[in-house]
Coordinates of C-alpha atoms in Angstrom, one line a residue:
Chain B
M1 CA 0.0 0.0 0.0
S2 CA 3.0 2.3 -0.4
L3 CA 3.5 5.3 -2.6
L4 CA 6.3 5.7 -5.2
L5 CA 7.6 9.2 -5.9
I6 CA 9.6 9.7 -9.0
A7 CA 12.2 12.3 -8.2
E8 CA 13.4 14.9 -10.7
H9 CA 17.0 15.9 -10.4
D10 CA 20.0 16.9 -12.6
H11 CA 22.5 14.6 -10.9
E12 CA 23.7 17.5 -8.8
T13 CA 20.7 18.6 -6.9
I14 CA 17.1 17.4 -6.5
A15 CA 14.7 19.7 -8.4
P16 CA 12.7 21.8 -5.9
A17 CA 9.5 20.6 -7.5
T18 CA 10.2 17.1 -6.1
F19 CA 10.0 18.5 -2.5
A20 CA 6.5 19.9 -3.3
V21 CA 5.4 16.5 -4.5
L22 CA 6.8 15.0 -1.3
T23 CA 4.4 17.3 0.7
A24 CA 1.6 16.2 -1.6
A25 CA 2.6 12.5 -1.0
E26 CA 2.3 12.9 2.8
K27 CA -1.5 13.5 2.3
F28 CA -1.9 9.8 1.4
S29 CA -0.8 8.7 4.9
V30 CA 1.1 5.7 3.5
P31 CA 4.8 4.9 3.4
I32 CA 6.7 7.0 0.8
H33 CA 9.4 5.5 -1.3
V34 CA 11.4 7.7 -3.6
I35 CA 13.0 6.5 -6.8
I36 CA 16.1 8.2 -8.2
M37 CA 17.1 7.3 -11.8
G38 CA 20.1 8.6 -13.6
S39 CA 23.7 7.8 -14.6
S40 CA 25.4 8.9 -11.4
C41 CA 23.0 9.5 -8.5
Q42 CA 24.9 9.0 -5.2
K43 CA 24.8 12.7 -4.4
V44 CA 21.1 13.3 -5.0
T45 CA 20.2 10.0 -3.4
E46 CA 22.0 11.2 -0.2
E47 CA 20.2 14.5 -0.4
I48 CA 16.7 13.1 -0.6
S49 CA 17.3 10.4 1.9
F50 CA 17.4 13.0 4.7
Y51 CA 13.9 14.4 4.0
E52 CA 11.1 13.8 6.5
N53 CA 8.7 11.0 5.7
V54 CA 10.9 9.4 3.1
E55 CA 10.9 5.7 4.2
K56 CA 13.1 4.3 1.5
V57 CA 15.1 5.5 -1.5
W58 CA 15.5 3.3 -4.6
I59 CA 18.5 4.1 -6.8
V60 CA 18.7 3.0 -10.4
E61 CA 21.9 3.8 -12.2
N62 CA 22.7 3.3 -15.9
Q63 CA 24.3 5.4 -18.7
A64 CA 21.1 5.1 -20.6
L65 CA 19.4 7.2 -17.9
S66 CA 21.7 10.2 -18.1
H67 CA 19.3 12.4 -20.0
F68 CA 16.0 11.1 -18.4
I69 CA 14.6 9.9 -21.6
P70 CA 11.2 8.2 -20.8
E71 CA 11.7 5.4 -23.3
N72 CA 14.8 4.4 -21.3
M73 CA 13.1 4.7 -17.9
V74 CA 9.7 3.1 -18.2
N75 CA 10.6 -0.6 -18.3
T76 CA 12.4 -0.3 -14.9
L77 CA 9.5 1.7 -13.5
L78 CA 7.0 -0.7 -14.8
E79 CA 8.6 -3.6 -12.9
L80 CA 8.8 -1.5 -9.7
A81 CA 5.4 0.1 -10.0
K82 CA 3.5 -3.1 -9.7
G83 CA 4.2 -3.1 -5.9
Y84 CA 2.7 0.3 -5.4
K85 CA -0.8 1.8 -5.1
F86 CA 0.2 5.4 -5.8
I87 CA 2.7 6.8 -8.2
L88 CA 3.6 10.5 -8.2
A89 CA 5.8 12.9 -10.1
P90 CA 5.9 16.6 -10.5
S91 CA 3.9 18.1 -13.4
T92 CA 7.1 19.7 -14.8
T93 CA 8.2 18.9 -18.4
F94 CA 10.1 15.9 -16.9
G95 CA 7.0 14.4 -15.2
K96 CA 4.6 15.3 -18.1
N97 CA 6.9 13.6 -20.5
L98 CA 7.4 10.5 -18.5
L99 CA 4.3 9.6 -16.4
P100 CA 1.7 9.2 -19.1
R101 CA 4.0 6.7 -20.8
L102 CA 4.2 4.7 -17.6
A103 CA 0.4 5.0 -16.9
A104 CA -0.4 3.7 -20.4
L105 CA 1.8 0.6 -19.9
L106 CA 0.2 0.0 -16.5
D107 CA -3.2 0.4 -18.4
V108 CA -4.4 3.0 -15.9
A109 CA -5.5 6.6 -16.3
Q110 CA -3.3 9.4 -15.2
I111 CA -4.6 12.4 -13.2
S112 CA -2.7 15.4 -14.4
D113 CA -1.6 18.5 -12.5
V114 CA -3.2 17.8 -9.1
I115 CA -3.5 20.9 -6.9
E116 CA -5.3 19.3 -3.9
I117 CA -5.5 15.8 -2.5
Q118 CA -8.8 15.4 -0.6
D119 CA -8.3 11.8 0.2
Q120 CA -6.7 8.7 -1.3
N121 CA -9.0 8.8 -4.3
K122 CA -10.3 12.4 -4.5
F123 CA -8.2 14.9 -6.3
V124 CA -8.7 18.5 -7.4
R125 CA -7.2 19.6 -10.7
P126 CA -7.5 22.7 -12.8
I127 CA -9.2 22.4 -16.2
Y128 CA -9.7 25.1 -18.9
A129 CA -6.4 26.8 -17.9
G130 CA -7.5 27.1 -14.3
N131 CA -10.9 28.7 -15.1
A132 CA -12.6 25.7 -13.5
L133 CA -11.5 23.2 -10.9
A134 CA -12.6 19.5 -11.3
T135 CA -12.7 17.1 -8.4
V136 CA -12.0 13.6 -9.9
T137 CA -11.8 10.0 -8.7
S138 CA -10.1 7.0 -10.5
E139 CA -11.5 3.5 -10.9
D140 CA -8.0 2.1 -11.5
A141 CA -6.1 0.0 -8.9
I142 CA -3.0 2.2 -9.2
K143 CA -3.4 5.9 -9.0
V144 CA -0.9 7.7 -11.2
L145 CA -0.7 11.5 -10.6
T146 CA 1.4 14.4 -11.7
V147 CA 1.4 17.1 -9.0
R148 CA 1.5 20.9 -9.7
P149 CA 4.6 21.9 -7.6
T150 CA 3.4 25.5 -6.9
A151 CA 0.2 24.1 -5.2
F152 CA 2.2 22.6 -2.3
E153 CA 4.8 23.8 0.2
K154 CA 8.2 22.3 -0.2
A155 CA 8.9 19.4 2.3
K156 CA 11.5 20.0 5.1
K157 CA 14.7 18.2 5.6
G158 CA 14.7 15.9 8.6
S159 CA 17.5 14.4 10.6
L160 CA 17.1 10.7 10.0
K161 CA 18.5 9.0 7.0
A162 CA 16.2 6.7 5.0
P163 CA 17.7 3.4 3.8
I164 CA 18.9 3.4 0.2
E165 CA 18.5 0.3 -2.0
L166 CA 19.7 -0.5 -5.4
Y167 CA 17.1 -1.5 -8.0
P168 CA 18.3 -3.2 -11.2
F169 CA 18.0 -1.3 -14.5
V170 CA 15.6 -3.0 -17.0
P171 CA 16.8 -2.3 -20.6
P172 CA 14.5 -0.3 -22.8
S173 CA 12.5 -1.9 -25.6
I174 CA 13.0 1.1 -27.9
R175 CA 16.1 1.6 -29.9
G176 CA 17.3 4.3 -32.3
L177 CA 16.7 7.2 -29.8
T178 CA 19.6 9.5 -29.2
F179 CA 20.1 12.6 -27.2
V180 CA 21.7 15.4 -29.2
K181 CA 22.0 18.4 -27.0
K182 CA 20.4 20.6 -24.3
E183 CA 20.5 24.4 -24.5
E184 CA 19.9 26.1 -21.2
S185 CA 18.2 29.5 -21.7
S186 CA 19.8 31.3 -18.8
A187 CA 22.2 29.9 -16.2
E188 CA 22.5 33.1 -14.1
R189 CA 18.9 33.6 -13.3
P190 CA 16.7 31.4 -11.2
E191 CA 14.4 29.0 -13.2
L192 CA 11.0 30.6 -13.8
T193 CA 8.9 28.0 -12.0
N194 CA 11.1 28.0 -8.9
A195 CA 11.9 31.7 -8.5
S196 CA 10.5 33.5 -5.5
I197 CA 10.3 36.7 -7.4
V198 CA 9.3 37.0 -11.1
V199 CA 9.4 40.2 -13.2
S200 CA 7.4 39.8 -16.4
G201 CA 7.1 42.0 -19.4
G202 CA 4.4 42.2 -22.0
R203 CA 3.7 43.9 -25.3
G204 CA 3.9 47.3 -23.6
L205 CA 7.7 46.9 -23.6
Q206 CA 7.5 47.5 -27.4
S207 CA 10.8 45.9 -28.4
K208 CA 13.4 43.3 -27.6
D209 CA 15.9 46.0 -26.6
N210 CA 13.5 47.5 -24.1
F211 CA 13.4 44.2 -22.3
A212 CA 16.7 45.3 -20.8
L213 CA 14.6 47.4 -18.4
I214 CA 13.0 44.2 -17.1
E215 CA 16.4 42.5 -16.9
D216 CA 17.8 45.3 -14.8
L217 CA 15.0 45.0 -12.2
A218 CA 15.1 41.2 -12.3
D219 CA 18.8 41.0 -11.7
L220 CA 18.7 43.5 -8.9
L221 CA 16.0 41.4 -7.1
G222 CA 17.5 38.0 -8.0
A223 CA 14.3 37.4 -9.9
A224 CA 13.4 35.2 -12.9
I225 CA 12.1 36.9 -16.1
G226 CA 8.7 36.0 -17.5
A227 CA 6.7 37.3 -20.4
S228 CA 3.2 37.4 -21.8
R229 CA 2.4 35.4 -24.9
A230 CA 2.2 38.7 -26.9
A231 CA 5.8 39.5 -25.9
V232 CA 7.0 36.0 -26.9
D233 CA 5.1 36.0 -30.2
A234 CA 6.6 39.5 -31.0
G235 CA 10.0 37.9 -30.5
F236 CA 11.0 40.1 -27.5
V237 CA 12.1 37.0 -25.5
P238 CA 12.6 33.3 -26.0
N239 CA 9.6 30.9 -25.8
D240 CA 10.3 29.4 -22.4
Y241 CA 9.8 32.8 -20.8
Q242 CA 6.1 32.6 -21.4
V243 CA 3.8 32.6 -18.4
G244 CA 0.3 31.5 -18.9
Q245 CA -2.2 28.8 -20.0
T246 CA 0.1 27.4 -22.7
G247 CA 3.4 28.4 -21.1
K248 CA 4.5 28.1 -17.5
V249 CA 2.4 28.3 -14.4
V250 CA 4.2 30.2 -11.6
A251 CA 3.3 31.1 -8.1
P252 CA 6.2 33.2 -6.7
T253 CA 6.0 35.3 -3.5
L254 CA 6.2 38.5 -5.7
Y255 CA 5.1 38.8 -9.3
I256 CA 5.7 42.1 -11.0
A257 CA 3.7 42.4 -14.3
V258 CA 5.0 45.3 -16.5
G259 CA 3.1 46.3 -19.6
I260 CA 1.0 43.2 -19.5
S261 CA -2.8 43.8 -19.9
G262 CA -3.7 40.5 -18.3
A263 CA -5.5 38.3 -20.8
I264 CA -7.2 35.3 -19.3
Q265 CA -4.5 33.1 -20.8
H266 CA -1.8 35.0 -18.9
L267 CA -3.7 35.3 -15.6
A268 CA -4.1 31.5 -15.6
G269 CA -0.4 31.2 -15.3
M270 CA 0.3 33.7 -12.4
K271 CA -2.8 34.4 -10.4
E272 CA -1.7 32.1 -7.6
S273 CA 1.2 34.4 -6.9
K274 CA 1.3 35.6 -3.3
V275 CA 1.7 39.3 -4.1
I276 CA 1.0 40.8 -7.5
V277 CA 2.2 44.2 -8.7
A278 CA 1.0 45.6 -12.0
I279 CA 2.4 48.5 -13.9
N280 CA 0.3 49.5 -16.9
K281 CA -0.7 52.7 -18.6
D282 CA -4.3 51.6 -19.1
P283 CA -6.2 52.0 -15.9
D284 CA -8.9 49.5 -17.1
A285 CA -6.4 46.7 -17.9
P286 CA -7.7 43.4 -16.5
I287 CA -4.4 42.8 -14.7
F288 CA -5.4 45.4 -12.1
Q289 CA -8.3 43.1 -11.1
V290 CA -5.9 40.6 -9.7
A291 CA -3.1 42.9 -8.7
D292 CA -2.5 43.7 -5.0
Y293 CA -0.7 46.9 -5.9
G294 CA -1.3 48.6 -9.2
I295 CA 0.4 51.7 -10.6
V296 CA -1.1 53.4 -13.6
G297 CA 1.4 55.2 -15.8
D298 CA 4.1 55.0 -18.4
L299 CA 6.4 52.0 -17.7
F300 CA 9.3 53.7 -19.4
T301 CA 9.4 56.2 -16.6
I302 CA 8.1 54.0 -13.7
L303 CA 10.3 51.0 -14.3
P304 CA 13.7 52.8 -14.3
E305 CA 12.6 54.8 -11.2
L306 CA 11.5 51.6 -9.5
T307 CA 14.9 49.9 -10.3
A308 CA 16.9 53.0 -9.1
K309 CA 14.9 53.3 -5.9
M310 CA 15.0 49.6 -5.2
K311 CA 18.8 49.7 -5.5
T312 CA 18.9 52.1 -2.6
V313 CA 16.4 50.0 -0.6
M314 CA 18.5 46.8 -1.2
K315 CA 21.7 48.6 -0.1
N316 CA 20.2 49.4 3.2
Chain T
M1 CA 5.3 8.9 -46.0
K2 CA 1.8 8.7 -44.5
I3 CA 1.1 11.0 -41.6
L4 CA -1.7 10.6 -39.1
V5 CA -2.9 13.7 -37.3
A6 CA -5.3 13.6 -34.3
V7 CA -7.7 16.4 -33.6
K8 CA -9.9 17.2 -30.7
R9 CA -12.9 19.5 -30.7
V10 CA -12.9 21.9 -27.8
I11 CA -14.4 25.2 -26.6
D12 CA -12.7 28.0 -28.6
Y13 CA -9.7 29.4 -26.8
S14 CA -11.1 32.9 -26.7
I15 CA -14.2 32.0 -24.8
K16 CA -14.4 32.4 -21.1
V17 CA -15.9 29.2 -19.8
H18 CA -18.7 29.1 -17.2
V19 CA -19.3 26.4 -14.7
K20 CA -22.9 25.1 -14.5
S21 CA -24.6 26.3 -11.3
D22 CA -25.2 22.7 -10.1
G23 CA -21.5 22.0 -10.3
S24 CA -21.9 19.1 -12.7
G25 CA -19.6 20.5 -15.4
I26 CA -19.0 23.2 -17.9
D27 CA -21.8 25.0 -19.7
F28 CA -21.5 24.2 -23.4
S29 CA -24.8 25.8 -24.5
G30 CA -24.3 28.2 -27.4
V31 CA -20.6 28.2 -27.0
K32 CA -18.3 28.5 -30.0
M33 CA -16.3 25.3 -30.6
S34 CA -13.0 25.0 -32.5
I35 CA -10.2 22.6 -33.2
N36 CA -7.8 22.4 -30.2
P37 CA -5.1 25.0 -31.0
F38 CA -2.3 22.6 -30.5
D39 CA -3.9 20.2 -33.0
E40 CA -4.2 22.9 -35.5
I41 CA -0.4 23.3 -35.2
A42 CA -0.2 19.5 -35.8
I43 CA -2.2 19.7 -39.0
E44 CA -0.2 22.7 -40.2
E45 CA 3.1 20.8 -39.6
A46 CA 1.8 17.8 -41.6
V47 CA 0.6 20.0 -44.4
R48 CA 4.0 21.7 -44.6
L49 CA 5.7 18.3 -44.8
K50 CA 3.4 17.4 -47.7
E51 CA 4.2 20.7 -49.4
K52 CA 7.9 19.8 -49.1
G53 CA 7.3 16.5 -50.7
I54 CA 8.1 14.6 -47.5
A55 CA 4.6 13.5 -46.6
S56 CA 2.5 11.6 -49.2
E57 CA -0.8 11.5 -47.5
I58 CA -2.3 13.1 -44.4
V59 CA -5.1 11.3 -42.5
A60 CA -6.9 13.4 -39.9
V61 CA -8.7 11.5 -37.2
S62 CA -11.0 12.5 -34.3
I63 CA -12.7 10.5 -31.6
G64 CA -15.9 11.8 -30.0
E65 CA -19.4 12.9 -30.6
K66 CA -20.9 13.5 -34.1
T67 CA -20.0 17.2 -33.9
C68 CA -16.3 16.3 -34.2
Q69 CA -17.0 15.9 -37.9
E70 CA -17.0 19.7 -38.2
S71 CA -13.5 19.8 -36.9
L72 CA -12.4 17.1 -39.3
R73 CA -14.0 19.1 -42.2
T74 CA -11.8 22.0 -41.1
A75 CA -8.8 19.7 -41.0
L76 CA -9.6 18.7 -44.6
A77 CA -9.9 22.3 -45.6
L78 CA -6.5 23.0 -44.1
G79 CA -4.9 20.3 -46.2
A80 CA -5.6 16.8 -44.8
D81 CA -6.4 14.3 -47.5
R82 CA -8.8 12.0 -45.7
A83 CA -10.7 12.0 -42.5
I84 CA -11.8 9.3 -40.1
H85 CA -14.2 9.9 -37.3
V86 CA -14.6 7.4 -34.5
E87 CA -18.0 8.1 -33.1
T88 CA -18.6 7.7 -29.3
S89 CA -20.8 9.3 -26.8
F90 CA -18.4 8.6 -24.0
E91 CA -16.4 11.5 -22.5
T92 CA -13.0 11.1 -24.3
Q93 CA -10.2 10.5 -21.8
P94 CA -6.5 10.2 -22.8
L95 CA -6.0 6.5 -22.2
C96 CA -9.0 5.5 -24.2
V97 CA -8.2 7.9 -27.0
A98 CA -4.7 6.6 -27.1
K99 CA -6.1 3.0 -27.5
A100 CA -8.4 4.2 -30.3
L101 CA -5.6 5.9 -32.0
K102 CA -3.4 2.8 -31.7
A103 CA -6.1 0.8 -33.4
L104 CA -6.3 3.4 -36.2
V105 CA -2.5 3.4 -36.6
E106 CA -2.5 -0.4 -37.0
R107 CA -5.2 0.0 -39.7
E108 CA -3.5 2.9 -41.5
N109 CA 0.2 2.2 -40.9
P110 CA 1.5 5.8 -40.9
R111 CA 5.2 6.5 -40.3
L112 CA 4.5 9.5 -38.2
V113 CA 1.7 10.6 -35.8
I114 CA 1.4 14.2 -35.0
L115 CA -0.9 15.6 -32.3
G116 CA -1.2 18.5 -29.9
K117 CA 0.7 18.3 -26.7
Q118 CA -2.5 19.0 -24.8
A119 CA -6.1 19.8 -25.3
I120 CA -7.1 23.2 -23.8
D121 CA -10.3 21.7 -22.2
D122 CA -9.0 19.0 -19.8
D123 CA -5.4 20.2 -20.0
C124 CA -4.2 16.6 -19.6
N125 CA -1.1 16.5 -21.7
Q126 CA -1.1 12.7 -21.9
T127 CA -2.5 11.3 -25.2
G128 CA 0.7 11.4 -27.3
Q129 CA 2.9 9.9 -24.7
M130 CA 0.3 7.1 -24.0
L131 CA 0.0 6.4 -27.7
A132 CA 3.7 6.1 -28.1
A133 CA 3.8 3.7 -25.1
L134 CA 1.1 1.5 -26.5
L135 CA 2.7 1.4 -29.9
S136 CA 6.2 0.9 -28.5
W137 CA 7.3 3.9 -30.6
P138 CA 9.6 6.7 -29.5
Q139 CA 8.0 10.0 -28.6
G140 CA 9.0 13.6 -29.3
T141 CA 6.9 15.7 -26.9
F142 CA 6.4 19.5 -26.7
V143 CA 8.2 20.0 -30.0
S144 CA 9.0 23.4 -31.4
R145 CA 11.1 22.2 -34.3
L146 CA 10.7 19.1 -36.4
N147 CA 13.2 17.9 -39.0
V148 CA 12.2 14.8 -40.9
K149 CA 14.9 12.8 -42.7
E150 CA 14.5 9.5 -44.5
D151 CA 14.2 7.1 -41.6
E152 CA 14.5 9.4 -38.6
I153 CA 13.4 12.7 -37.2
E154 CA 15.2 15.3 -35.2
V155 CA 13.0 17.2 -32.7
V156 CA 13.7 20.3 -30.6
R157 CA 11.7 20.0 -27.4
E158 CA 10.6 22.9 -25.1
I159 CA 11.6 21.8 -21.6
D160 CA 11.8 23.7 -18.3
G161 CA 14.7 26.1 -18.6
G162 CA 15.6 25.5 -22.2
L163 CA 15.5 23.3 -25.3
E164 CA 16.4 19.7 -25.8
T165 CA 17.3 18.1 -29.1
L166 CA 16.6 14.4 -29.7
K167 CA 17.0 12.1 -32.7
M168 CA 14.7 9.2 -33.1
S169 CA 14.0 6.5 -35.7
L170 CA 10.6 6.3 -37.4
P171 CA 7.9 5.4 -36.8
A172 CA 7.4 7.9 -34.0
V173 CA 4.9 10.1 -32.2
V174 CA 5.3 13.9 -32.1
T175 CA 3.4 16.3 -29.9
T176 CA 3.4 19.9 -30.8
D177 CA 4.2 23.0 -28.7
L178 CA 2.9 26.4 -29.4
R179 CA 5.7 27.7 -31.6
L180 CA 6.3 24.8 -34.0
N181 CA 4.5 26.9 -36.6
E182 CA 1.8 29.4 -37.2
P183 CA -1.3 27.6 -38.7
R184 CA -2.8 29.0 -41.8
Y185 CA -6.5 29.8 -42.2
A186 CA -8.8 27.7 -44.3
T187 CA -9.7 29.5 -47.6
L188 CA -13.2 29.4 -49.0
P189 CA -12.2 27.4 -52.1
N190 CA -10.4 24.9 -49.9
I191 CA -13.5 24.7 -47.6
M192 CA -15.5 23.8 -50.7
K193 CA -13.0 21.3 -51.9
A194 CA -12.9 19.6 -48.5
K195 CA -16.5 18.5 -49.0
Q196 CA -15.3 16.2 -51.8
K197 CA -12.6 14.5 -49.8
P198 CA -13.0 11.0 -48.4
F199 CA -14.6 10.9 -45.0
E200 CA -15.0 7.7 -43.1
I201 CA -17.2 7.2 -40.0
L202 CA -16.5 4.3 -37.7
G203 CA -18.5 3.1 -34.6
E204 CA -16.4 2.5 -31.5
D205 CA -17.2 -1.2 -31.8
V206 CA -15.4 -1.4 -35.2
L207 CA -12.1 -0.9 -33.5
G208 CA -12.8 -3.4 -30.8
I209 CA -11.7 -1.2 -27.9
D210 CA -13.4 -0.1 -24.7
L211 CA -13.7 3.7 -24.6
K212 CA -15.4 3.7 -21.1
P213 CA -13.7 6.4 -19.0
H214 CA -11.5 5.4 -16.1
L215 CA -11.8 8.8 -14.3
K216 CA -15.0 10.1 -12.9
T217 CA -15.6 13.8 -12.3
L218 CA -17.4 14.3 -9.0
C219 CA -17.9 18.1 -9.4
V220 CA -16.6 21.2 -11.2
A221 CA -16.3 24.5 -9.4
E222 CA -15.2 28.0 -10.2
P223 CA -11.8 28.8 -8.8
P224 CA -11.6 31.2 -5.8
K225 CA -11.7 34.7 -7.0
R226 CA -8.7 37.0 -6.3
Q227 CA -9.7 40.3 -4.8
A228 CA -8.4 43.4 -6.6
G229 CA -6.0 45.3 -4.4
I230 CA -5.3 49.0 -4.4
K231 CA -3.7 51.5 -6.8
V232 CA -0.8 53.5 -5.7
T233 CA 0.3 56.7 -7.3
T234 CA 4.0 56.9 -6.8
V235 CA 7.0 54.5 -6.9
D236 CA 7.9 55.4 -3.3
E237 CA 4.4 54.4 -2.2
L238 CA 4.8 51.1 -4.0
I239 CA 8.1 50.3 -2.4
D240 CA 6.7 51.3 1.0
K241 CA 3.8 48.9 0.6
L242 CA 6.0 46.1 -0.6
Q243 CA 8.4 46.6 2.3
N244 CA 6.0 47.3 5.2
E245 CA 2.6 45.9 4.2
A246 CA 3.3 42.9 2.0
K247 CA 6.8 42.4 3.5
V248 CA 8.0 40.7 0.3
I249 CA 11.2 42.7 -0.2

């Protein structure tokens, strides 16, 4: 009757989303086992083994797992999964890519992007880009869930170390799949979905060059940079900056929306933020309906002033 | 090369959905329906491959109620050669759809299946991955660039914090991300021409699969509304509020 949590990591550290899933896992009130898969996992296995409520850590190491390609992971997971009643992973691109593949092989449905666990078989998940919340139940023997990381606090590190056990790698049934490369969009700034502060720009920025104003404030605050779909479509910033329905869902402590009108699609991706600040020249922009603090005016005067004055504040 | 494209009919992306007052689901009455935007991108990509001489035939398929046929007509107007509708009154859930698509793949033998990464109604993001699993094919998910060579494809995937490039041998399943392409509009002559294209309608029993949903929706509710805050007039006031009231900096 245990729960298996598939950890996301990069061989150096455990992805913060994993700790949010761990908190979600605790709601099931069953023993929690974590599985770490990769090519060299000693360090991350040690890290997760000290977290509260982790009863056991499985470690599976193989060169074929170095890039977390689902086709290379599922056969091992399929063997292990048969002993579990609940299987959880974060609803990051890692979990979204992997878990449906596993669920299909187990012949069970997957419940995507869970934001609340009411009991062992009652889950709340957003549909229609968060414009409605559905409470669902599954008739399958094994419940497979991806969990929205921003909906749960991150679990705390404990003092006890959970036992670590090796699990054998089961070779994949699919061949002819090769990893070519990975391009990271920005190594200096925090990842958008993990950042505690996000500064986002929209069409109001008017050009790619003007996005430097957003960068200045973001770098000062140690924030991640986000953007509306309009700004991405206009080519001001790369695709993976997009916050919203079809982009990333974020819930930072502070979200600063600059020159973003607040289309439903954008609000769906950021309205769970703790504090929202909006800077926009249009006093009727929908963004002000969700903002805690709004300031109406020209972003090209307000934004540099804000950055300059923040600099003084940060110094003190 | 034959390409299979799967489309789902959903409430148009520009419509603000309303929850029925009894909490039983979404109100569909009088609401504009469209092809799922990610599936439109899938059709466009297939059509471009045909225009480049890489694809020989595009088969558009949809599983669901009779009204899905309108979406398939649109797919034909956009450039698909044939359409297959699997008619069912069941709510279409990813695992069952994946099983139906697998049966269609075995019937049609395409080398490539392209579908949207998620439908904007249930936001599941599962069907492509599940289909690939059931077929034992490789999957290229959340793809923003697709390069088809003779016997393999190279895909650029949008992942958290960047891009990942993979190569995989065909046959394969590809799911589209938003920026793979910009779909064209159906022109009037093409809409007319689409009426002449082959259109097949199958009952769910023909495929010999069980489309009964595994998940049950107990209730649907509006999300809690966020209260609008206050407007400040100066940057100093904003900083003061963030420091002393919200205490976030």
